[in-house]
Amino acid sequence: MTENLKRLPDNPERSARARLALEGLSVGDAFGQQFFFPWIVERADENCLPAPRWNYTDDTEMAIGIIQVLEEAGEIDQARLAKRFAERYLAEPDRGYGAGAIDLLKRMAEGIHWTDASRELFSGSGSFGNGAAMRAAPIGAWYAGEPDTIIHQAALSAEVTHSHVEGKAGAIAVALAASWAHEWRQAARKPPATELLTSTAERLPKSEVRRGIEQAANIPLKTWPFEVASELGCGHQITAQDTVPFCLWLAAGQLKNYCTAMWTTARIGGDIDTNCAIVGGIVALATGPDGVPDQWRAHREALRW
């Protein structure tokens, strides 16, 4: 299958799915970024959208890089992806990259091989931040319905910047959930939304991310989200294990309504732009193209390809 993709880099259906995930991800990212200060979150009103222009962050920048590599190569080519990440960072360094990511991307831009640069982070253990997860929904969309390939490709995408098992597990989890959301939309008989959590968790490597998603699967989807955030975490620590389980729980509970998903996610706090990016990428695949309102798309700044 991979060889066929290499021979046929033009995959319009795969590209359409990946770009739909990017729409949900990027609009969510830009929307969430409008709530950067706590006092703004407290005044959030669903009847009053934040004023445009909504600028997107590194979440979207790196997701665009992933789609570019998929459309060019038909799969995750790690060397190509590392180069793309470094180039996009140098072109627009003020997109909110974290300190670790800045150091890593600068090293890559200087010619240090990505394997060395990535594994040198955190005393050689690699990063377990939520950065690989935040950009992973397009991978699940591209390979929708192919879980084994999703696991492999998502891990490859994560390793370029997040070589720790938790960082990779976060990316795999989001990609699998994105694929599940697309299949859910296509299904004549919809499986229960909780299967997004259970089917994702059962395919993950042993990790805190997996444990958190298993825990999330046992929490009713109607539970008050603030209570769930206090139990699972909501990105305050900027780690995969503190971010991904809650985001998947939120997405599972709001598969039919992108706007409600975004407002709910933003109100919780934590790593708001990343949480909205993760939830948005998944939910857009469940609602389809019409789920992300035109007004929201217009408020987000134009994507730079």
PDB file of C-alpha atoms in Angstrom:
ATOM      1  CA  MET A   1       0.000   0.000   0.000  1.00  0.00           C
ATOM      2  CA  THR A   2       2.799   2.423   0.893  1.00  0.00           C
ATOM      3  CA  GLU A   3       4.555   1.755  -2.411  1.00  0.00           C
ATOM      4  CA  ASN A   4       1.345   2.494  -4.298  1.00  0.00           C
ATOM      5  CA  LEU A   5       1.070   5.816  -2.493  1.00  0.00           C
ATOM      6  CA  LYS A   6       4.625   6.671  -3.490  1.00  0.00           C
ATOM      7  CA  ARG A   7       3.810   6.014  -7.140  1.00  0.00           C
ATOM      8  CA  LEU A   8       0.598   8.024  -6.864  1.00  0.00           C
ATOM      9  CA  PRO A   9       1.344  11.109  -4.730  1.00  0.00           C
ATOM     10  CA  ASP A  10      -1.797  12.791  -6.068  1.00  0.00           C
ATOM     11  CA  ASN A  11      -4.486  11.328  -3.798  1.00  0.00           C
ATOM     12  CA  PRO A  12      -7.448  13.717  -4.075  1.00  0.00           C
ATOM     13  CA  GLU A  13      -9.737  11.879  -1.654  1.00  0.00           C
ATOM     14  CA  ARG A  14      -7.005  11.570   0.959  1.00  0.00           C
ATOM     15  CA  SER A  15      -6.058  15.217   0.467  1.00  0.00           C
ATOM     16  CA  ALA A  16      -9.669  16.337   0.822  1.00  0.00           C
ATOM     17  CA  ARG A  17     -10.010  14.477   4.120  1.00  0.00           C
ATOM     18  CA  ALA A  18      -6.712  15.788   5.453  1.00  0.00           C
ATOM     19  CA  ARG A  19      -7.593  19.347   4.484  1.00  0.00           C
ATOM     20  CA  LEU A  20     -10.983  19.017   6.171  1.00  0.00           C
ATOM     21  CA  ALA A  21      -9.172  17.978   9.345  1.00  0.00           C
ATOM     22  CA  LEU A  22      -6.890  20.977   8.881  1.00  0.00           C
ATOM     23  CA  GLU A  23      -9.895  23.298   8.533  1.00  0.00           C
ATOM     24  CA  GLY A  24     -11.285  22.086  11.830  1.00  0.00           C
ATOM     25  CA  LEU A  25      -7.860  22.130  13.462  1.00  0.00           C
ATOM     26  CA  SER A  26      -6.794  25.566  12.218  1.00  0.00           C
ATOM     27  CA  VAL A  27     -10.097  27.321  12.891  1.00  0.00           C
ATOM     28  CA  GLY A  28     -10.121  25.736  16.341  1.00  0.00           C
ATOM     29  CA  ASP A  29      -6.524  26.759  16.956  1.00  0.00           C
ATOM     30  CA  ALA A  30      -7.175  30.349  15.890  1.00  0.00           C
ATOM     31  CA  PHE A  31     -10.449  30.504  17.843  1.00  0.00           C
ATOM     32  CA  GLY A  32      -8.809  29.122  20.973  1.00  0.00           C
ATOM     33  CA  GLN A  33      -5.970  31.620  20.679  1.00  0.00           C
ATOM     34  CA  GLN A  34      -8.508  34.429  21.188  1.00  0.00           C
ATOM     35  CA  PHE A  35      -8.968  33.231  24.778  1.00  0.00           C
ATOM     36  CA  PHE A  36      -5.324  33.490  25.764  1.00  0.00           C
ATOM     37  CA  PHE A  37      -6.073  35.569  28.870  1.00  0.00           C
ATOM     38  CA  PRO A  38      -8.260  34.134  31.693  1.00  0.00           C
ATOM     39  CA  TRP A  39     -10.469  37.224  31.901  1.00  0.00           C
ATOM     40  CA  ILE A  40     -11.455  36.742  28.252  1.00  0.00           C
ATOM     41  CA  VAL A  41     -12.465  33.135  28.945  1.00  0.00           C
ATOM     42  CA  GLU A  42     -14.665  34.293  31.811  1.00  0.00           C
ATOM     43  CA  ARG A  43     -16.550  36.626  29.443  1.00  0.00           C
ATOM     44  CA  ALA A  44     -16.954  34.071  26.645  1.00  0.00           C
ATOM     45  CA  ASP A  45     -20.393  34.393  25.070  1.00  0.00           C
ATOM     46  CA  GLU A  46     -21.605  32.004  22.378  1.00  0.00           C
ATOM     47  CA  ASN A  47     -23.746  34.788  20.942  1.00  0.00           C
ATOM     48  CA  CYS A  48     -20.728  37.016  20.392  1.00  0.00           C
ATOM     49  CA  LEU A  49     -17.791  35.618  18.430  1.00  0.00           C
ATOM     50  CA  PRO A  50     -14.365  37.133  19.085  1.00  0.00           C
ATOM     51  CA  ALA A  51     -13.639  39.877  16.574  1.00  0.00           C
ATOM     52  CA  PRO A  52     -11.517  38.931  13.564  1.00  0.00           C
ATOM     53  CA  ARG A  53      -8.759  38.465  12.531  1.00  0.00           C
ATOM     54  CA  TRP A  54      -8.087  35.191  14.353  1.00  0.00           C
ATOM     55  CA  ASN A  55      -4.399  34.413  13.995  1.00  0.00           C
ATOM     56  CA  TYR A  56      -3.368  30.777  14.109  1.00  0.00           C
ATOM     57  CA  THR A  57      -0.390  29.347  15.970  1.00  0.00           C
ATOM     58  CA  ASP A  58       2.349  26.759  15.619  1.00  0.00           C
ATOM     59  CA  ASP A  59      -0.322  24.053  15.896  1.00  0.00           C
ATOM     60  CA  THR A  60      -1.604  24.979  12.450  1.00  0.00           C
ATOM     61  CA  GLU A  61       1.841  25.735  11.025  1.00  0.00           C
ATOM     62  CA  MET A  62       3.059  22.218  11.778  1.00  0.00           C
ATOM     63  CA  ALA A  63      -0.181  20.589  10.613  1.00  0.00           C
ATOM     64  CA  ILE A  64       0.219  22.361   7.268  1.00  0.00           C
ATOM     65  CA  GLY A  65       3.757  20.968   7.093  1.00  0.00           C
ATOM     66  CA  ILE A  66       2.429  17.454   7.620  1.00  0.00           C
ATOM     67  CA  ILE A  67      -0.128  17.797   4.827  1.00  0.00           C
ATOM     68  CA  GLN A  68       2.501  19.215   2.497  1.00  0.00           C
ATOM     69  CA  VAL A  69       4.696  16.166   3.076  1.00  0.00           C
ATOM     70  CA  LEU A  70       1.784  13.745   2.664  1.00  0.00           C
ATOM     71  CA  GLU A  71       0.758  15.391  -0.603  1.00  0.00           C
ATOM     72  CA  GLU A  72       4.330  15.466  -1.891  1.00  0.00           C
ATOM     73  CA  ALA A  73       5.493  12.019  -0.792  1.00  0.00           C
ATOM     74  CA  GLY A  74       2.295  10.051  -0.154  1.00  0.00           C
ATOM     75  CA  GLU A  75       3.503   9.193   3.346  1.00  0.00           C
ATOM     76  CA  ILE A  76       5.432  10.638   6.277  1.00  0.00           C
ATOM     77  CA  ASP A  77       8.997  11.092   5.081  1.00  0.00           C
ATOM     78  CA  GLN A  78      10.775  12.091   8.289  1.00  0.00           C
ATOM     79  CA  ALA A  79      13.707  13.903   6.686  1.00  0.00           C
ATOM     80  CA  ARG A  80      11.344  15.865   4.460  1.00  0.00           C
ATOM     81  CA  LEU A  81       9.082  16.635   7.423  1.00  0.00           C
ATOM     82  CA  ALA A  82      11.964  17.866   9.581  1.00  0.00           C
ATOM     83  CA  LYS A  83      13.093  20.148   6.762  1.00  0.00           C
ATOM     84  CA  ARG A  84       9.568  21.455   6.273  1.00  0.00           C
ATOM     85  CA  PHE A  85       9.119  22.145   9.994  1.00  0.00           C
ATOM     86  CA  ALA A  86      12.426  24.030  10.156  1.00  0.00           C
ATOM     87  CA  GLU A  87      11.663  26.062   7.028  1.00  0.00           C
ATOM     88  CA  ARG A  88       8.222  27.055   8.245  1.00  0.00           C
ATOM     89  CA  TYR A  89       9.618  28.040  11.640  1.00  0.00           C
ATOM     90  CA  LEU A  90      12.308  30.242  10.084  1.00  0.00           C
ATOM     91  CA  ALA A  91       9.727  31.903   7.828  1.00  0.00           C
ATOM     92  CA  GLU A  92       7.400  32.742  10.733  1.00  0.00           C
ATOM     93  CA  PRO A  93       9.064  32.218  14.116  1.00  0.00           C
ATOM     94  CA  ASP A  94       6.444  34.201  16.055  1.00  0.00           C
ATOM     95  CA  ARG A  95       3.672  31.626  15.894  1.00  0.00           C
ATOM     96  CA  GLY A  96       3.861  30.691  19.569  1.00  0.00           C
ATOM     97  CA  TYR A  97       6.383  27.860  19.418  1.00  0.00           C
ATOM     98  CA  GLY A  98       7.471  26.591  22.825  1.00  0.00           C
ATOM     99  CA  ALA A  99      11.028  27.038  24.068  1.00  0.00           C
ATOM    100  CA  GLY A 100      11.916  23.397  23.439  1.00  0.00           C
ATOM    101  CA  ALA A 101      10.485  23.486  19.928  1.00  0.00           C
ATOM    102  CA  ILE A 102      12.374  26.677  19.123  1.00  0.00           C
ATOM    103  CA  ASP A 103      15.662  25.140  20.225  1.00  0.00           C
ATOM    104  CA  LEU A 104      14.931  21.959  18.278  1.00  0.00           C
ATOM    105  CA  LEU A 105      13.882  23.695  15.066  1.00  0.00           C
ATOM    106  CA  LYS A 106      16.855  26.045  15.175  1.00  0.00           C
ATOM    107  CA  ARG A 107      19.164  23.035  15.479  1.00  0.00           C
ATOM    108  CA  MET A 108      17.477  21.388  12.510  1.00  0.00           C
ATOM    109  CA  ALA A 109      17.791  24.596  10.504  1.00  0.00           C
ATOM    110  CA  GLU A 110      21.516  24.653  11.317  1.00  0.00           C
ATOM    111  CA  GLY A 111      21.884  21.218   9.762  1.00  0.00           C
ATOM    112  CA  ILE A 112      21.820  19.003  12.841  1.00  0.00           C
ATOM    113  CA  HIS A 113      20.051  15.769  11.923  1.00  0.00           C
ATOM    114  CA  TRP A 114      16.553  15.577  13.354  1.00  0.00           C
ATOM    115  CA  THR A 115      17.246  12.275  15.129  1.00  0.00           C
ATOM    116  CA  ASP A 116      20.060  13.830  17.122  1.00  0.00           C
ATOM    117  CA  ALA A 117      18.240  17.100  17.733  1.00  0.00           C
ATOM    118  CA  SER A 118      15.015  15.422  18.881  1.00  0.00           C
ATOM    119  CA  ARG A 119      16.579  12.845  21.170  1.00  0.00           C
ATOM    120  CA  GLU A 120      18.841  15.385  22.861  1.00  0.00           C
ATOM    121  CA  LEU A 121      15.812  17.079  24.387  1.00  0.00           C
ATOM    122  CA  PHE A 122      15.153  16.520  28.076  1.00  0.00           C
ATOM    123  CA  SER A 123      18.446  14.794  28.867  1.00  0.00           C
ATOM    124  CA  GLY A 124      18.039  12.300  26.058  1.00  0.00           C
ATOM    125  CA  SER A 125      14.551  11.091  26.951  1.00  0.00           C
ATOM    126  CA  GLY A 126      12.852  13.090  24.198  1.00  0.00           C
ATOM    127  CA  SER A 127       9.827  15.339  24.491  1.00  0.00           C
ATOM    128  CA  PHE A 128       6.454  14.168  25.790  1.00  0.00           C
ATOM    129  CA  GLY A 129       4.779  17.504  25.140  1.00  0.00           C
ATOM    130  CA  ASN A 130       1.452  17.767  23.330  1.00  0.00           C
ATOM    131  CA  GLY A 131       3.024  19.196  20.163  1.00  0.00           C
ATOM    132  CA  ALA A 132       2.956  15.963  18.163  1.00  0.00           C
ATOM    133  CA  ALA A 133      -0.683  15.368  19.102  1.00  0.00           C
ATOM    134  CA  MET A 134      -1.852  18.855  18.172  1.00  0.00           C
ATOM    135  CA  ARG A 135      -0.937  18.364  14.496  1.00  0.00           C
ATOM    136  CA  ALA A 136      -1.905  14.696  14.054  1.00  0.00           C
ATOM    137  CA  ALA A 137      -5.558  14.797  12.948  1.00  0.00           C
ATOM    138  CA  PRO A 138      -4.693  15.166   9.229  1.00  0.00           C
ATOM    139  CA  ILE A 139      -2.713  11.912   9.410  1.00  0.00           C
ATOM    140  CA  GLY A 140      -5.749  10.025  10.663  1.00  0.00           C
ATOM    141  CA  ALA A 141      -7.837  11.656   7.948  1.00  0.00           C
ATOM    142  CA  TRP A 142      -5.337  10.799   5.205  1.00  0.00           C
ATOM    143  CA  TYR A 143      -5.202   7.135   6.233  1.00  0.00           C
ATOM    144  CA  ALA A 144      -8.822   6.866   7.416  1.00  0.00           C
ATOM    145  CA  GLY A 145      -9.886   3.263   7.928  1.00  0.00           C
ATOM    146  CA  GLU A 146      -6.297   1.955   8.010  1.00  0.00           C
ATOM    147  CA  PRO A 147      -5.483   1.781  11.740  1.00  0.00           C
ATOM    148  CA  ASP A 148      -2.195  -0.093  11.461  1.00  0.00           C
ATOM    149  CA  THR A 149      -0.891   2.405   8.927  1.00  0.00           C
ATOM    150  CA  ILE A 150      -2.153   5.299  11.033  1.00  0.00           C
ATOM    151  CA  ILE A 151      -0.242   4.018  14.045  1.00  0.00           C
ATOM    152  CA  HIS A 152       2.971   3.707  12.051  1.00  0.00           C
ATOM    153  CA  GLN A 153       2.672   7.027  10.227  1.00  0.00           C
ATOM    154  CA  ALA A 154       1.618   8.998  13.303  1.00  0.00           C
ATOM    155  CA  ALA A 155       4.580   7.590  15.228  1.00  0.00           C
ATOM    156  CA  LEU A 156       6.917   8.593  12.398  1.00  0.00           C
ATOM    157  CA  SER A 157       5.504  12.117  12.430  1.00  0.00           C
ATOM    158  CA  ALA A 158       5.932  12.398  16.187  1.00  0.00           C
ATOM    159  CA  GLU A 159       9.498  11.088  16.310  1.00  0.00           C
ATOM    160  CA  VAL A 160      10.794  14.091  14.391  1.00  0.00           C
ATOM    161  CA  THR A 161      10.126  16.314  17.414  1.00  0.00           C
ATOM    162  CA  HIS A 162       8.702  14.119  20.197  1.00  0.00           C
ATOM    163  CA  SER A 163      10.636  10.876  20.573  1.00  0.00           C
ATOM    164  CA  HIS A 164       9.330  10.022  24.060  1.00  0.00           C
ATOM    165  CA  VAL A 165       6.748   7.220  24.160  1.00  0.00           C
ATOM    166  CA  GLU A 166       4.116   9.592  25.586  1.00  0.00           C
ATOM    167  CA  GLY A 167       4.670  12.130  22.816  1.00  0.00           C
ATOM    168  CA  LYS A 168       4.257   9.406  20.209  1.00  0.00           C
ATOM    169  CA  ALA A 169       1.235   7.903  21.967  1.00  0.00           C
ATOM    170  CA  GLY A 170      -0.460  11.305  21.948  1.00  0.00           C
ATOM    171  CA  ALA A 171      -0.015  11.667  18.198  1.00  0.00           C
ATOM    172  CA  ILE A 172      -1.207   8.118  17.536  1.00  0.00           C
ATOM    173  CA  ALA A 173      -4.275   8.646  19.724  1.00  0.00           C
ATOM    174  CA  VAL A 174      -5.380  11.831  17.966  1.00  0.00           C
ATOM    175  CA  ALA A 175      -4.795  10.331  14.521  1.00  0.00           C
ATOM    176  CA  LEU A 176      -6.801   7.212  15.387  1.00  0.00           C
ATOM    177  CA  ALA A 177      -9.619   9.320  16.827  1.00  0.00           C
ATOM    178  CA  ALA A 178      -9.683  11.441  13.666  1.00  0.00           C
ATOM    179  CA  SER A 179      -9.995   8.336  11.514  1.00  0.00           C
ATOM    180  CA  TRP A 180     -12.766   7.019  13.759  1.00  0.00           C
ATOM    181  CA  ALA A 181     -14.657  10.320  13.439  1.00  0.00           C
ATOM    182  CA  HIS A 182     -14.524  10.150   9.638  1.00  0.00           C
ATOM    183  CA  GLU A 183     -15.767   6.564   9.634  1.00  0.00           C
ATOM    184  CA  TRP A 184     -18.506   7.482  12.106  1.00  0.00           C
ATOM    185  CA  ARG A 185     -19.770  10.158   9.717  1.00  0.00           C
ATOM    186  CA  GLN A 186     -19.833   7.634   6.850  1.00  0.00           C
ATOM    187  CA  ALA A 187     -21.588   4.883   8.821  1.00  0.00           C
ATOM    188  CA  ALA A 188     -25.276   4.229   8.148  1.00  0.00           C
ATOM    189  CA  ARG A 189     -25.698   3.038  11.728  1.00  0.00           C
ATOM    190  CA  LYS A 190     -23.632   5.184  14.067  1.00  0.00           C
ATOM    191  CA  PRO A 191     -21.705   3.348  16.778  1.00  0.00           C
ATOM    192  CA  PRO A 192     -21.871   4.896  20.256  1.00  0.00           C
ATOM    193  CA  ALA A 193     -19.595   7.900  20.636  1.00  0.00           C
ATOM    194  CA  THR A 194     -17.741   6.253  23.512  1.00  0.00           C
ATOM    195  CA  GLU A 195     -16.199   3.880  20.972  1.00  0.00           C
ATOM    196  CA  LEU A 196     -13.998   6.770  19.871  1.00  0.00           C
ATOM    197  CA  LEU A 197     -12.293   6.387  23.241  1.00  0.00           C
ATOM    198  CA  THR A 198     -12.312   2.619  23.631  1.00  0.00           C
ATOM    199  CA  SER A 199     -11.232   1.818  20.087  1.00  0.00           C
ATOM    200  CA  THR A 200      -8.419   4.362  20.306  1.00  0.00           C
ATOM    201  CA  ALA A 201      -7.143   3.226  23.692  1.00  0.00           C
ATOM    202  CA  GLU A 202      -6.982  -0.446  22.774  1.00  0.00           C
ATOM    203  CA  ARG A 203      -4.549   0.276  19.935  1.00  0.00           C
ATOM    204  CA  LEU A 204      -2.139   2.469  21.873  1.00  0.00           C
ATOM    205  CA  PRO A 205       1.199   1.403  23.347  1.00  0.00           C
ATOM    206  CA  LYS A 206       1.342   1.090  27.114  1.00  0.00           C
ATOM    207  CA  SER A 207       1.547   4.678  28.300  1.00  0.00           C
ATOM    208  CA  GLU A 208      -0.009   7.301  30.524  1.00  0.00           C
ATOM    209  CA  VAL A 209      -1.849   8.576  27.457  1.00  0.00           C
ATOM    210  CA  ARG A 210      -3.488   5.176  27.052  1.00  0.00           C
ATOM    211  CA  ARG A 211      -4.296   4.977  30.758  1.00  0.00           C
ATOM    212  CA  GLY A 212      -5.871   8.427  30.626  1.00  0.00           C
ATOM    213  CA  ILE A 213      -8.047   7.567  27.622  1.00  0.00           C
ATOM    214  CA  GLU A 214      -9.156   4.327  29.290  1.00  0.00           C
ATOM    215  CA  GLN A 215     -10.096   6.405  32.314  1.00  0.00           C
ATOM    216  CA  ALA A 216     -11.932   8.891  30.095  1.00  0.00           C
ATOM    217  CA  ALA A 217     -13.915   6.066  28.481  1.00  0.00           C
ATOM    218  CA  ASN A 218     -15.483   5.322  31.862  1.00  0.00           C
ATOM    219  CA  ILE A 219     -16.692   8.893  32.375  1.00  0.00           C
ATOM    220  CA  PRO A 220     -20.219   9.561  31.055  1.00  0.00           C
ATOM    221  CA  LEU A 221     -20.153  12.054  28.185  1.00  0.00           C
ATOM    222  CA  LYS A 222     -22.785  14.218  29.904  1.00  0.00           C
ATOM    223  CA  THR A 223     -20.535  14.835  32.904  1.00  0.00           C
ATOM    224  CA  TRP A 224     -19.762  18.483  33.679  1.00  0.00           C
ATOM    225  CA  PRO A 225     -16.594  19.154  31.631  1.00  0.00           C
ATOM    226  CA  PHE A 226     -14.882  21.126  34.406  1.00  0.00           C
ATOM    227  CA  GLU A 227     -15.142  18.069  36.640  1.00  0.00           C
ATOM    228  CA  VAL A 228     -13.622  15.885  33.925  1.00  0.00           C
ATOM    229  CA  ALA A 229     -10.823  18.389  33.341  1.00  0.00           C
ATOM    230  CA  SER A 230      -9.920  18.286  37.016  1.00  0.00           C
ATOM    231  CA  GLU A 231      -9.718  14.496  36.810  1.00  0.00           C
ATOM    232  CA  LEU A 232      -7.910  14.058  33.484  1.00  0.00           C
ATOM    233  CA  GLY A 233      -6.063  17.359  33.098  1.00  0.00           C
ATOM    234  CA  CYS A 234      -6.657  19.864  30.314  1.00  0.00           C
ATOM    235  CA  GLY A 235      -3.233  20.835  29.067  1.00  0.00           C
ATOM    236  CA  HIS A 236      -1.953  23.029  31.887  1.00  0.00           C
ATOM    237  CA  GLN A 237       1.209  20.918  31.932  1.00  0.00           C
ATOM    238  CA  ILE A 238       1.535  21.076  28.096  1.00  0.00           C
ATOM    239  CA  THR A 239       2.118  17.296  28.026  1.00  0.00           C
ATOM    240  CA  ALA A 240       0.481  14.660  25.868  1.00  0.00           C
ATOM    241  CA  GLN A 241      -0.765  12.734  28.890  1.00  0.00           C
ATOM    242  CA  ASP A 242      -2.257  15.900  30.428  1.00  0.00           C
ATOM    243  CA  THR A 243      -3.959  16.968  27.188  1.00  0.00           C
ATOM    244  CA  VAL A 244      -5.005  14.156  24.866  1.00  0.00           C
ATOM    245  CA  PRO A 245      -7.367  12.088  27.078  1.00  0.00           C
ATOM    246  CA  PHE A 246      -9.517  15.109  27.904  1.00  0.00           C
ATOM    247  CA  CYS A 247      -9.567  16.364  24.312  1.00  0.00           C
ATOM    248  CA  LEU A 248     -10.726  12.979  23.040  1.00  0.00           C
ATOM    249  CA  TRP A 249     -13.424  12.877  25.726  1.00  0.00           C
ATOM    250  CA  LEU A 250     -14.628  16.337  24.672  1.00  0.00           C
ATOM    251  CA  ALA A 251     -14.632  15.376  20.990  1.00  0.00           C
ATOM    252  CA  ALA A 252     -16.604  12.198  21.677  1.00  0.00           C
ATOM    253  CA  GLY A 253     -19.277  14.226  23.445  1.00  0.00           C
ATOM    254  CA  GLN A 254     -19.659  16.824  20.681  1.00  0.00           C
ATOM    255  CA  LEU A 255     -19.381  14.882  17.424  1.00  0.00           C
ATOM    256  CA  LYS A 256     -22.435  16.557  15.897  1.00  0.00           C
ATOM    257  CA  ASN A 257     -21.704  20.204  16.657  1.00  0.00           C
ATOM    258  CA  TYR A 258     -18.383  21.875  15.874  1.00  0.00           C
ATOM    259  CA  CYS A 259     -19.330  25.237  17.396  1.00  0.00           C
ATOM    260  CA  THR A 260     -20.492  23.763  20.690  1.00  0.00           C
ATOM    261  CA  ALA A 261     -17.342  21.668  20.814  1.00  0.00           C
ATOM    262  CA  MET A 262     -15.181  24.770  20.400  1.00  0.00           C
ATOM    263  CA  TRP A 263     -17.001  26.919  22.947  1.00  0.00           C
ATOM    264  CA  THR A 264     -16.983  24.098  25.498  1.00  0.00           C
ATOM    265  CA  THR A 265     -13.284  23.456  24.972  1.00  0.00           C
ATOM    266  CA  ALA A 266     -12.346  27.138  25.194  1.00  0.00           C
ATOM    267  CA  ARG A 267     -14.265  27.700  28.425  1.00  0.00           C
ATOM    268  CA  ILE A 268     -12.392  24.938  30.236  1.00  0.00           C
ATOM    269  CA  GLY A 269      -9.041  26.707  30.033  1.00  0.00           C
ATOM    270  CA  GLY A 270      -5.716  24.912  30.048  1.00  0.00           C
ATOM    271  CA  ASP A 271      -3.787  24.901  26.768  1.00  0.00           C
ATOM    272  CA  ILE A 272      -6.769  26.405  24.986  1.00  0.00           C
ATOM    273  CA  ASP A 273      -5.495  26.830  21.436  1.00  0.00           C
ATOM    274  CA  THR A 274      -4.026  23.327  21.349  1.00  0.00           C
ATOM    275  CA  ASN A 275      -7.095  21.783  22.969  1.00  0.00           C
ATOM    276  CA  CYS A 276      -9.327  23.497  20.405  1.00  0.00           C
ATOM    277  CA  ALA A 277      -7.011  22.392  17.591  1.00  0.00           C
ATOM    278  CA  ILE A 278      -7.154  18.744  18.659  1.00  0.00           C
ATOM    279  CA  VAL A 279     -10.905  18.711  19.273  1.00  0.00           C
ATOM    280  CA  GLY A 280     -11.578  20.773  16.145  1.00  0.00           C
ATOM    281  CA  GLY A 281      -9.617  18.493  13.840  1.00  0.00           C
ATOM    282  CA  ILE A 282     -11.504  15.446  15.082  1.00  0.00           C
ATOM    283  CA  VAL A 283     -14.996  16.949  15.202  1.00  0.00           C
ATOM    284  CA  ALA A 284     -14.721  18.483  11.713  1.00  0.00           C
ATOM    285  CA  LEU A 285     -14.254  14.974  10.345  1.00  0.00           C
ATOM    286  CA  ALA A 286     -17.428  13.907  12.148  1.00  0.00           C
ATOM    287  CA  THR A 287     -19.559  16.845  10.993  1.00  0.00           C
ATOM    288  CA  GLY A 288     -18.175  17.116   7.473  1.00  0.00           C
ATOM    289  CA  PRO A 289     -17.267  20.325   5.606  1.00  0.00           C
ATOM    290  CA  ASP A 290     -20.516  22.087   6.505  1.00  0.00           C
ATOM    291  CA  GLY A 291     -19.845  21.683  10.212  1.00  0.00           C
ATOM    292  CA  VAL A 292     -17.261  24.469  10.365  1.00  0.00           C
ATOM    293  CA  PRO A 293     -19.263  27.690   9.814  1.00  0.00           C
ATOM    294  CA  ASP A 294     -18.258  29.982   6.964  1.00  0.00           C
ATOM    295  CA  GLN A 295     -18.156  32.929   9.354  1.00  0.00           C
ATOM    296  CA  TRP A 296     -15.618  31.146  11.562  1.00  0.00           C
ATOM    297  CA  ARG A 297     -13.483  30.278   8.541  1.00  0.00           C
ATOM    298  CA  ALA A 298     -13.594  33.905   7.403  1.00  0.00           C
ATOM    299  CA  HIS A 299     -12.534  35.121  10.856  1.00  0.00           C
ATOM    300  CA  ARG A 300      -9.442  32.896  10.788  1.00  0.00           C
ATOM    301  CA  GLU A 301      -6.527  34.389   8.885  1.00  0.00           C
ATOM    302  CA  ALA A 302      -5.775  32.821   5.514  1.00  0.00           C
ATOM    303  CA  LEU A 303      -3.549  29.771   5.689  1.00  0.00           C
ATOM    304  CA  ARG A 304      -0.045  30.207   4.345  1.00  0.00           C
ATOM    305  CA  TRP A 305       0.944  27.284   2.148  1.00  0.00           C
TER     306      TRP A 305
END
